[in-house]
Structure formats: structure tokens, C-alpha cells
Tab-separated table of C-alpha atoms and ligand atoms in Angstrom:
chain	number	residue	atom	x	y	z
A	1	MET	CA	11.860	-28.058	-73.470
A	2	VAL	CA	11.281	-25.269	-76.043
A	3	GLY	CA	14.984	-24.745	-76.792
A	4	SER	CA	15.627	-28.420	-77.500
A	5	ALA	CA	12.506	-28.612	-79.701
A	6	LEU	CA	13.716	-25.586	-81.708
A	7	LEU	CA	17.095	-27.216	-82.147
A	8	ARG	CA	15.499	-30.474	-83.392
A	9	LYS	CA	13.395	-28.495	-85.868
A	10	LEU	CA	16.319	-26.414	-87.184
A	11	GLU	CA	18.532	-29.509	-87.518
A	12	ALA	CA	15.737	-31.230	-89.449
A	13	GLU	CA	15.652	-28.191	-91.780
A	14	GLY	CA	19.381	-28.662	-92.435
A	15	TYR	CA	20.887	-25.950	-90.210
A	16	SER	CA	24.105	-26.632	-88.339
A	17	ASN	CA	25.674	-23.254	-87.559
A	18	PHE	CA	24.209	-22.801	-84.069
A	19	VAL	CA	25.514	-20.643	-81.241
A	20	LEU	CA	24.509	-22.526	-78.097
A	21	ARG	CA	25.247	-22.078	-74.399
A	22	THR	CA	23.965	-23.892	-71.343
A	23	SER	CA	22.859	-21.832	-68.343
A	24	SER	CA	26.022	-22.819	-66.470
A	25	GLU	CA	28.171	-21.523	-69.357
A	26	LEU	CA	26.297	-18.222	-69.783
A	27	ASP	CA	24.151	-16.556	-67.126
A	28	LEU	CA	21.567	-14.642	-69.158
A	29	LYS	CA	20.666	-12.597	-66.067
A	30	ASN	CA	24.176	-11.127	-66.047
A	31	GLN	CA	24.390	-7.923	-68.085
A	32	SER	CA	28.135	-7.956	-68.791
A	33	GLU	CA	28.261	-11.695	-69.610
A	34	VAL	CA	25.433	-11.295	-72.136
A	35	ALA	CA	27.030	-8.165	-73.638
A	36	ARG	CA	30.333	-10.038	-74.114
A	37	PHE	CA	28.562	-13.062	-75.599
A	38	PHE	CA	26.793	-10.958	-78.258
A	39	GLN	CA	29.972	-8.970	-79.091
A	40	GLU	CA	31.997	-12.168	-79.540
A	41	GLU	CA	29.443	-14.327	-81.356
A	42	LYS	CA	27.439	-11.737	-83.360
A	43	PRO	CA	24.457	-14.054	-83.983
A	44	ASP	CA	22.250	-13.277	-87.002
A	45	TYR	CA	18.982	-14.802	-85.740
A	46	VAL	CA	17.866	-15.153	-82.111
A	47	PHE	CA	15.100	-17.362	-80.697
A	48	LEU	CA	14.452	-15.996	-77.200
A	49	ALA	CA	13.030	-19.088	-75.477
A	50	ALA	CA	15.093	-18.747	-72.293
A	51	ALA	CA	12.902	-17.961	-69.288
A	52	LYS	CA	12.077	-18.949	-65.747
A	53	VAL	CA	8.838	-20.906	-66.132
A	54	GLY	CA	6.620	-23.151	-64.038
A	55	GLY	CA	3.099	-24.196	-63.207
A	56	ILE	CA	0.446	-22.406	-61.186
A	57	HIS	CA	2.058	-23.136	-57.782
A	58	ALA	CA	5.596	-22.067	-58.769
A	59	ASN	CA	4.280	-18.858	-60.389
A	60	ASN	CA	2.274	-18.041	-57.285
A	61	VAL	CA	5.021	-18.753	-54.728
A	62	TYR	CA	8.269	-17.670	-56.428
A	63	ARG	CA	6.750	-14.353	-57.537
A	64	ALA	CA	9.878	-12.230	-57.097
A	65	ASP	CA	12.080	-14.747	-58.943
A	66	PHE	CA	9.658	-15.001	-61.874
A	67	LEU	CA	9.517	-11.220	-62.250
A	68	TYR	CA	13.209	-10.476	-61.691
A	69	GLU	CA	14.770	-13.337	-63.656
A	70	ASN	CA	12.531	-12.990	-66.688
A	71	LEU	CA	12.993	-9.212	-66.879
A	72	MET	CA	16.775	-9.564	-66.599
A	73	ILE	CA	17.030	-12.321	-69.229
A	74	GLN	CA	14.863	-10.577	-71.811
A	75	ASN	CA	16.251	-7.060	-71.187
A	76	ASN	CA	19.824	-8.295	-71.627
A	77	ILE	CA	19.087	-10.283	-74.777
A	78	ILE	CA	16.785	-7.808	-76.527
A	79	HIS	CA	19.026	-4.795	-75.853
A	80	ASN	CA	22.191	-6.620	-76.960
A	81	ALA	CA	20.415	-7.991	-80.040
A	82	TYR	CA	19.725	-4.355	-80.990
A	83	LEU	CA	23.298	-3.181	-80.204
A	84	ASN	CA	24.837	-6.016	-82.229
A	85	LYS	CA	22.510	-5.621	-85.220
A	86	VAL	CA	20.827	-9.039	-84.983
A	87	LYS	CA	18.863	-9.498	-88.242
A	88	LYS	CA	15.808	-10.885	-86.501
A	89	LEU	CA	14.728	-11.876	-82.996
A	90	LEU	CA	11.714	-13.978	-82.006
A	91	PHE	CA	10.497	-13.447	-78.425
A	92	LEU	CA	8.366	-16.129	-76.784
A	93	GLY	CA	5.665	-14.947	-74.370
A	94	SER	CA	2.724	-16.836	-72.895
A	95	SER	CA	-1.078	-16.975	-73.038
A	96	CYS	CA	-1.159	-15.680	-69.423
A	97	ILE	CA	-0.417	-12.137	-70.700
A	98	TYR	CA	-4.147	-11.737	-71.452
A	99	PRO	CA	-6.626	-10.435	-68.827
A	100	LYS	CA	-8.051	-13.087	-66.500
A	101	LEU	CA	-11.631	-12.498	-67.618
A	102	ALA	CA	-11.032	-11.541	-71.255
A	103	PRO	CA	-13.598	-12.787	-73.811
A	104	GLN	CA	-12.749	-16.188	-75.295
A	105	PRO	CA	-11.074	-17.122	-77.543
A	106	LEU	CA	-8.252	-14.706	-76.697
A	107	LYS	CA	-7.508	-12.327	-79.549
A	108	GLU	CA	-4.107	-10.605	-79.695
A	109	ALA	CA	-5.971	-7.277	-79.405
A	110	TYR	CA	-7.060	-8.100	-75.810
A	111	LEU	CA	-3.568	-7.391	-74.449
A	112	LEU	CA	-3.733	-4.758	-71.654
A	113	THR	CA	-7.519	-4.495	-71.622
A	114	GLY	CA	-8.080	-5.733	-68.036
A	115	PRO	CA	-6.621	-7.109	-64.770
A	116	LEU	CA	-4.390	-10.204	-64.945
A	117	GLU	CA	-4.787	-13.580	-63.196
A	118	GLU	CA	-3.407	-13.141	-59.658
A	119	THR	CA	-1.430	-16.438	-59.459
A	120	ASN	CA	0.814	-15.526	-62.400
A	121	GLU	CA	0.720	-11.728	-62.461
A	122	PRO	CA	4.522	-11.248	-61.960
A	123	TYR	CA	5.376	-13.668	-64.793
A	124	ALA	CA	2.749	-12.094	-67.063
A	125	ILE	CA	4.040	-8.576	-66.312
A	126	ALA	CA	7.571	-9.678	-67.293
A	127	LYS	CA	6.295	-11.217	-70.540
A	128	ILE	CA	4.227	-8.105	-71.347
A	129	ALA	CA	7.401	-6.038	-70.809
A	130	GLY	CA	9.160	-8.329	-73.321
A	131	ILE	CA	6.429	-7.722	-75.908
A	132	LYS	CA	6.733	-3.965	-75.339
A	133	MET	CA	10.543	-4.172	-75.651
A	134	CYS	CA	10.209	-5.833	-79.090
A	135	GLU	CA	7.549	-3.322	-80.149
A	136	SER	CA	9.551	-0.327	-78.889
A	137	TYR	CA	12.912	-1.331	-80.425
A	138	ARG	CA	11.069	-1.877	-83.714
A	139	ARG	CA	9.400	1.564	-83.532
A	140	GLN	CA	12.447	3.531	-82.297
A	141	TYR	CA	15.320	1.691	-84.020
A	142	GLY	CA	13.679	-0.339	-86.799
A	143	SER	CA	14.779	-3.681	-85.242
A	144	ASN	CA	13.033	-6.735	-86.731
A	145	PHE	CA	11.896	-8.200	-83.404
A	146	ILE	CA	8.675	-10.268	-83.338
A	147	SER	CA	6.574	-11.600	-80.415
A	148	VAL	CA	4.940	-15.024	-80.353
A	149	MET	CA	2.462	-16.153	-77.637
A	150	PRO	CA	2.271	-19.914	-77.138
A	151	THR	CA	-0.535	-21.584	-75.229
A	152	ASN	CA	0.228	-24.198	-72.477
A	153	LEU	CA	2.950	-26.499	-73.840
A	154	TYR	CA	3.987	-30.119	-73.255
A	155	GLY	CA	6.542	-32.488	-74.751
A	156	PRO	CA	9.987	-34.030	-74.359
A	157	ASN	CA	12.288	-32.493	-71.710
A	158	ASP	CA	9.411	-31.134	-69.630
A	159	ASN	CA	9.734	-30.529	-65.881
A	160	TYR	CA	8.252	-33.439	-63.886
A	161	ASP	CA	8.856	-31.995	-60.397
A	162	LEU	CA	5.364	-32.034	-58.867
A	163	THR	CA	5.771	-28.770	-56.942
A	164	THR	CA	6.969	-26.656	-59.886
A	165	SER	CA	5.559	-28.396	-62.993
A	166	HIS	CA	2.587	-27.590	-65.195
A	167	VAL	CA	-0.536	-29.735	-65.062
A	168	LEU	CA	0.141	-32.142	-67.937
A	169	PRO	CA	3.591	-33.404	-66.849
A	170	ALA	CA	2.231	-33.595	-63.279
A	171	LEU	CA	-0.700	-35.778	-64.386
A	172	LEU	CA	1.555	-38.052	-66.463
A	173	ARG	CA	3.789	-38.634	-63.483
A	174	LYS	CA	0.989	-38.993	-60.914
A	175	PHE	CA	-1.090	-41.477	-62.932
A	176	HIS	CA	1.961	-43.512	-63.863
A	177	ALA	CA	3.096	-43.655	-60.217
A	178	ALA	CA	-0.419	-44.562	-59.050
A	179	LYS	CA	-0.661	-47.360	-61.612
A	180	GLU	CA	2.767	-48.741	-60.648
A	181	SER	CA	1.997	-48.672	-56.914
A	182	ASN	CA	-1.712	-49.663	-57.130
A	183	ALA	CA	-2.662	-46.463	-55.282
A	184	PRO	CA	-6.460	-46.105	-54.743
A	185	SER	CA	-6.660	-42.476	-55.995
A	186	VAL	CA	-4.813	-39.630	-57.713
A	187	GLU	CA	-4.958	-36.048	-56.421
A	188	ILE	CA	-5.985	-33.383	-58.947
A	189	TRP	CA	-5.481	-29.771	-57.891
A	190	GLY	CA	-8.435	-27.384	-57.852
A	191	SER	CA	-11.981	-28.113	-59.022
A	192	GLY	CA	-11.195	-29.734	-62.379
A	193	THR	CA	-13.436	-27.181	-64.143
A	194	PRO	CA	-10.794	-24.768	-65.564
A	195	LEU	CA	-10.377	-25.031	-69.318
A	196	ARG	CA	-6.925	-25.122	-70.889
A	197	GLU	CA	-5.482	-25.484	-74.376
A	198	PHE	CA	-2.394	-27.663	-74.917
A	199	LEU	CA	0.149	-27.620	-77.747
A	200	HIS	CA	2.931	-30.150	-78.354
A	201	VAL	CA	6.293	-28.385	-78.245
A	202	ASP	CA	7.256	-29.806	-81.672
A	203	ASP	CA	4.257	-27.944	-83.130
A	204	LEU	CA	5.420	-24.773	-81.360
A	205	ALA	CA	8.946	-25.187	-82.803
A	206	ASP	CA	7.422	-25.675	-86.267
A	207	ALA	CA	5.350	-22.477	-85.832
A	208	CYS	CA	8.384	-20.493	-84.610
A	209	TYR	CA	10.397	-21.603	-87.641
A	210	PHE	CA	7.478	-20.641	-89.908
A	211	LEU	CA	7.207	-17.185	-88.290
A	212	MET	CA	10.973	-16.624	-88.333
A	213	MET	CA	10.880	-17.284	-92.094
A	214	ASN	CA	7.632	-15.494	-92.952
A	215	TYR	CA	6.508	-12.882	-90.412
A	216	ASN	CA	8.065	-9.434	-89.985
A	217	GLU	CA	5.338	-7.307	-88.397
A	218	GLU	CA	4.866	-5.579	-85.042
A	219	PRO	CA	1.649	-7.271	-83.789
A	220	LEU	CA	2.071	-10.327	-81.574
A	221	VAL	CA	0.937	-13.728	-82.880
A	222	ASN	CA	-0.861	-16.408	-80.827
A	223	VAL	CA	0.219	-20.034	-81.285
A	224	GLY	CA	-2.173	-22.776	-80.223
A	225	THR	CA	-4.603	-25.383	-81.453
A	226	GLY	CA	-7.787	-23.333	-80.990
A	227	GLU	CA	-9.305	-26.182	-78.923
A	228	ASP	CA	-9.538	-26.538	-75.156
A	229	ILE	CA	-10.362	-29.229	-72.587
A	230	SER	CA	-11.343	-29.168	-68.898
A	231	ILE	CA	-8.721	-30.270	-66.352
A	232	LYS	CA	-11.079	-33.090	-65.325
A	233	ASP	CA	-11.344	-34.399	-68.903
A	234	LEU	CA	-7.596	-34.032	-69.331
A	235	ALA	CA	-7.088	-36.091	-66.164
A	236	LEU	CA	-9.481	-38.756	-67.480
A	237	MET	CA	-7.533	-38.870	-70.759
A	238	VAL	CA	-4.201	-39.350	-68.973
A	239	LYS	CA	-5.802	-41.935	-66.650
A	240	ASP	CA	-6.922	-43.873	-69.703
A	241	ILE	CA	-3.524	-43.638	-71.433
A	242	ALA	CA	-1.756	-44.819	-68.259
A	243	GLU	CA	-4.373	-47.623	-67.894
A	244	TYR	CA	-5.042	-46.639	-64.290
A	245	GLN	CA	-8.180	-48.030	-62.654
A	246	GLY	CA	-8.462	-45.921	-59.466
A	247	GLU	CA	-10.321	-42.698	-58.544
A	248	LEU	CA	-9.706	-38.976	-59.113
A	249	LYS	CA	-9.656	-36.843	-55.936
A	250	PHE	CA	-10.039	-33.079	-56.407
A	251	ASN	CA	-8.148	-30.938	-53.877
A	252	SER	CA	-10.002	-27.625	-53.592
A	253	SER	CA	-7.328	-26.119	-51.345
A	254	LYS	CA	-5.171	-25.695	-54.492
A	255	PRO	CA	-5.863	-22.787	-56.865
A	256	ASP	CA	-7.780	-23.110	-60.150
A	257	GLY	CA	-6.185	-20.067	-61.763
A	258	THR	CA	-7.804	-18.523	-64.840
A	259	PRO	CA	-11.198	-20.159	-65.564
A	260	ARG	CA	-10.458	-20.422	-69.303
A	261	LYS	CA	-7.460	-19.696	-71.523
A	262	LEU	CA	-8.186	-20.471	-75.169
A	263	MET	CA	-6.216	-18.736	-77.907
A	264	ASP	CA	-7.772	-17.221	-81.010
A	265	VAL	CA	-5.407	-18.580	-83.649
A	266	SER	CA	-7.016	-16.989	-86.698
A	267	ARG	CA	-4.071	-14.620	-87.308
A	268	LEU	CA	-1.677	-17.600	-87.511
A	269	HIS	CA	-4.097	-19.613	-89.656
A	270	HIS	CA	-4.391	-16.684	-92.080
A	271	LEU	CA	-0.604	-16.536	-92.287
A	272	GLY	CA	-0.709	-20.206	-93.369
A	273	TRP	CA	0.251	-22.305	-90.321
A	274	LYS	CA	-1.834	-24.885	-88.424
A	275	HIS	CA	-0.883	-27.385	-85.705
A	276	LYS	CA	-0.408	-31.028	-86.691
A	277	ILE	CA	-0.266	-33.031	-83.447
A	278	ASP	CA	-3.630	-33.998	-81.961
A	279	LEU	CA	-3.812	-33.837	-78.125
A	280	ARG	CA	-4.394	-37.527	-77.396
A	281	GLU	CA	-1.786	-38.609	-79.946
A	282	GLY	CA	0.724	-36.101	-78.492
A	283	ILE	CA	0.133	-37.184	-74.887
A	284	GLU	CA	0.465	-40.881	-75.810
A	285	LYS	CA	3.747	-40.159	-77.583
A	286	VAL	CA	5.123	-38.236	-74.605
A	287	TYR	CA	3.886	-40.849	-72.117
A	288	TYR	CA	5.763	-43.666	-73.818
A	289	GLN	CA	8.867	-41.592	-74.713
A	290	GLU	CA	9.281	-39.929	-71.335
A	291	LYS	CA	8.221	-42.682	-68.937
A	292	SER	CA	11.786	-43.214	-67.752
A	293	GLU	CA	12.030	-39.482	-66.893
A	294	PHE	CA	8.986	-39.353	-64.656
A	295	SER	CA	9.479	-42.840	-63.200
A	296	ILE	CA	12.621	-41.620	-61.421
A	297	ASN	CA	12.245	-41.184	-57.657
A	298	LEU	CA	8.582	-42.188	-57.539
A	299	THR	CA	7.249	-41.362	-54.103
B	1	GFB	O1	-0.587	-26.037	-65.807
B	1	GFB	P1	-0.897	-25.198	-64.626
B	1	GFB	O2	0.035	-25.329	-63.463
B	1	GFB	O3	-0.918	-23.678	-65.001
B	1	GFB	O4	-2.366	-25.563	-64.081
B	1	GFB	P2	-1.928	-22.546	-65.535
B	1	GFB	C1	-3.489	-25.633	-64.910
B	1	GFB	C2	-4.693	-26.108	-64.120
B	1	GFB	O5	-4.496	-27.485	-63.749
B	1	GFB	C3	-4.957	-25.362	-62.821
B	1	GFB	C4	-4.804	-27.668	-62.393
B	1	GFB	O6	-6.351	-25.194	-62.659
B	1	GFB	C5	-4.421	-26.335	-61.758
B	1	GFB	O7	-5.026	-26.178	-60.481
B	1	GFB	N1	-4.064	-28.834	-61.859
B	1	GFB	C6	-4.636	-30.011	-61.463
B	1	GFB	C7	-2.741	-28.944	-61.664
B	1	GFB	N2	-3.709	-30.843	-60.979
B	1	GFB	C8	-2.514	-30.206	-61.105
B	1	GFB	C9	-1.182	-30.606	-60.764
B	1	GFB	O8	-0.895	-31.677	-60.253
B	1	GFB	N3	-0.204	-29.697	-61.059
B	1	GFB	C10	-0.462	-28.481	-61.642
B	1	GFB	N4	0.548	-27.673	-61.925
B	1	GFB	N5	-1.731	-28.099	-61.937
B	1	GFB	C11	0.382	-21.402	-65.828
B	1	GFB	C12	0.878	-20.036	-65.459
B	1	GFB	O9	-0.965	-21.314	-65.525
B	1	GFB	O10	0.468	-21.704	-67.205
B	1	GFB	C13	2.103	-19.649	-66.178
B	1	GFB	O11	1.003	-19.959	-64.070
B	1	GFB	C14	2.095	-20.018	-67.648
B	1	GFB	O12	2.281	-18.280	-66.017
B	1	GFB	C15	1.649	-21.423	-67.858
B	1	GFB	O13	1.282	-19.140	-68.375
B	1	GFB	C16	1.542	-21.792	-69.310
B	1	GFB	O14	-2.386	-22.829	-66.922
B	1	GFB	O15	-3.013	-22.270	-64.559
């Protein structure tokens, strides 16, 4: 989802000289394959969006995979970017790197000031290691590696598998399926009270391009809208967009995760970037564009 959004943005800016590989062509977890790729291609600029990602359930269950795969991918890429004198690398982290009970909104300075949320601790530890890799290669070798922390994302090419997806694609699919089949209710995981912030992936790609062009410092930079919404209100918004008439049923046997995760985006605003896509407008766009994706195999 992030990689294809970056490509759309760069193409719109007039770039065409991309070095691209699918995961079946290049296994980023494989040290020698990644070393050979960098030696042969010698890229100038690297957007490190590749990662194993998923929603609260996938993070909680596939803990070893999230830790191992993300560490391997980022270690291989960051180290080879240094060895092959990449001019600049942008590493993408996540808002879950901040302590579970950190004050809100989350300032970049809150990194490593308290315990992490249990459901995504392995993923967060991998992402924190990535931030420290960028920081350390900059300090020891002078590499121009920057770290960018996006909030929860949504957009085209999202994952609509209900066991591994994030909340927004799951709600789009569930409400659409319920509407199509006249189901009496839709299940919402947890209590509905957690607060989350959502950013359209095209806004993230725009911010990454802006930071690649304009930001060359060590401190990480949050990317978000600075506004949050409860899961219940988000569900009501999607229900309305899908024109579904039934009930919401909260399933308290599923985890809530962090109670609130709202980014402080003042650093990014001071640098001169602000999001453009409003949440309702973004969800409506995705709902109509992606319907065919999440209508497949309705159960
Ligand atoms: O998006 P989500 O899976 O991840 O869940 P996190 C957000 C909230 O939505 C949680 C609730 O409180 C879920 O219980 N929720 C309600 C649902 N219904 C659903 C549903 O059908 N599916 C899902 N997935 N959630 C992830 C982290 O945390 O966010 C990652 O685990 C990463 O590490 C990512 O940081 C951005 O926001 O809780």
C-alpha cells in the first residue's frame, strides 16, 4: 500500500528512473541477495517502506515473524545503503513505537520513555531498532538516513483479510458485506472506546516526498493529521458511508490495544507540510474505489 502510493507520487512529480523489485524477485530478508542487489543497482535514494505489517490480531499472534522479518529487512537495507553510499534513505516506522501510556498527543521526544503496548511490542521493538540504525549510521558514518513515523494508514492496495488487517479495511469490508447480505449486525472488536488517528496513504506519500526533498536531520518526524476518532465513531462513519441499516455488536473478547494513539505533528507543520485529505472524504474515496477488492470472497 505505501510502496505503490510512493510510486504514484514520484511518477506524478515526473520521476521515471525507479529501481523496483517484487518480493518474489528479491527477498529482503536474505542478506546476500540484498547485498548483490545494492552492488548491482547502486540506488541514489531509498524509501524503506518494506515491512511485515498487520492489525492488532496479526501483531499479537505472529510475534516472532513480526520481530524477525522486520529486523532482517531493515538491517539488510540500512547496512547495504551505507556500504553502497546511498545519498539518502528514508525509514518508515510506526506510531506504535511510543509508550502505551505516553501523554497525548505523542511527541517525538517520548520515544523510549516507558513500556510499550503488549499486543505489538515485537513489531515496535523492530521499528525502534530501525530508528536507532538510522541514528547510529548517521552519527558514526555521516549517512543521511532519516526516520519518519506515520500514524495508522489506509488507502488503495490495503489488506482486506479480516484476520490480519487493520481496523479501517476490516470495517469497510464488514459493513459492505453486511449491507449486501442484509445481515442484522456487524461485529466490532473490543469496546469501541480506543482512539485512533488515520491518514490516507496518498498524504503519507506526499509527506515522504516532502521530507526526502527538505529534511536532513537526525530526529524522527511524526506524520499524521493531529486528529483522532473513537473506534465506535469510526464504525458509525463507515456504516453511514456503506448505507447499512443494522446494529453494531462489540466483541469484548478481542483486544482494545493502546487506549489512545494521537501524533503530535507540530514538528512536521513547522517544516511546512500539512495533510490534505479529510477522513470522511478519504474513506468515501477508498470505499468506492476498492469495493471490488473487498467484495471478493464475501463470507
Ligand atoms: O487497526 P488495528 O488492528 O490496530 O485496531 P492498532 C485498532 C482498534 O480497532 C483496536 C479495533 O482497538 C481494535 O480492537 N477493531 C474493531 C478492529 N474492529 C476491528 C476489526 O475488525 N479489525 C481490527 N484489526 N481491529 C496496530 C499495531 O495497532 O496499528 C501495529 O498492532 C501498527 O503495530 C498499526 O502500529 C498501525 O492501532 O491497535
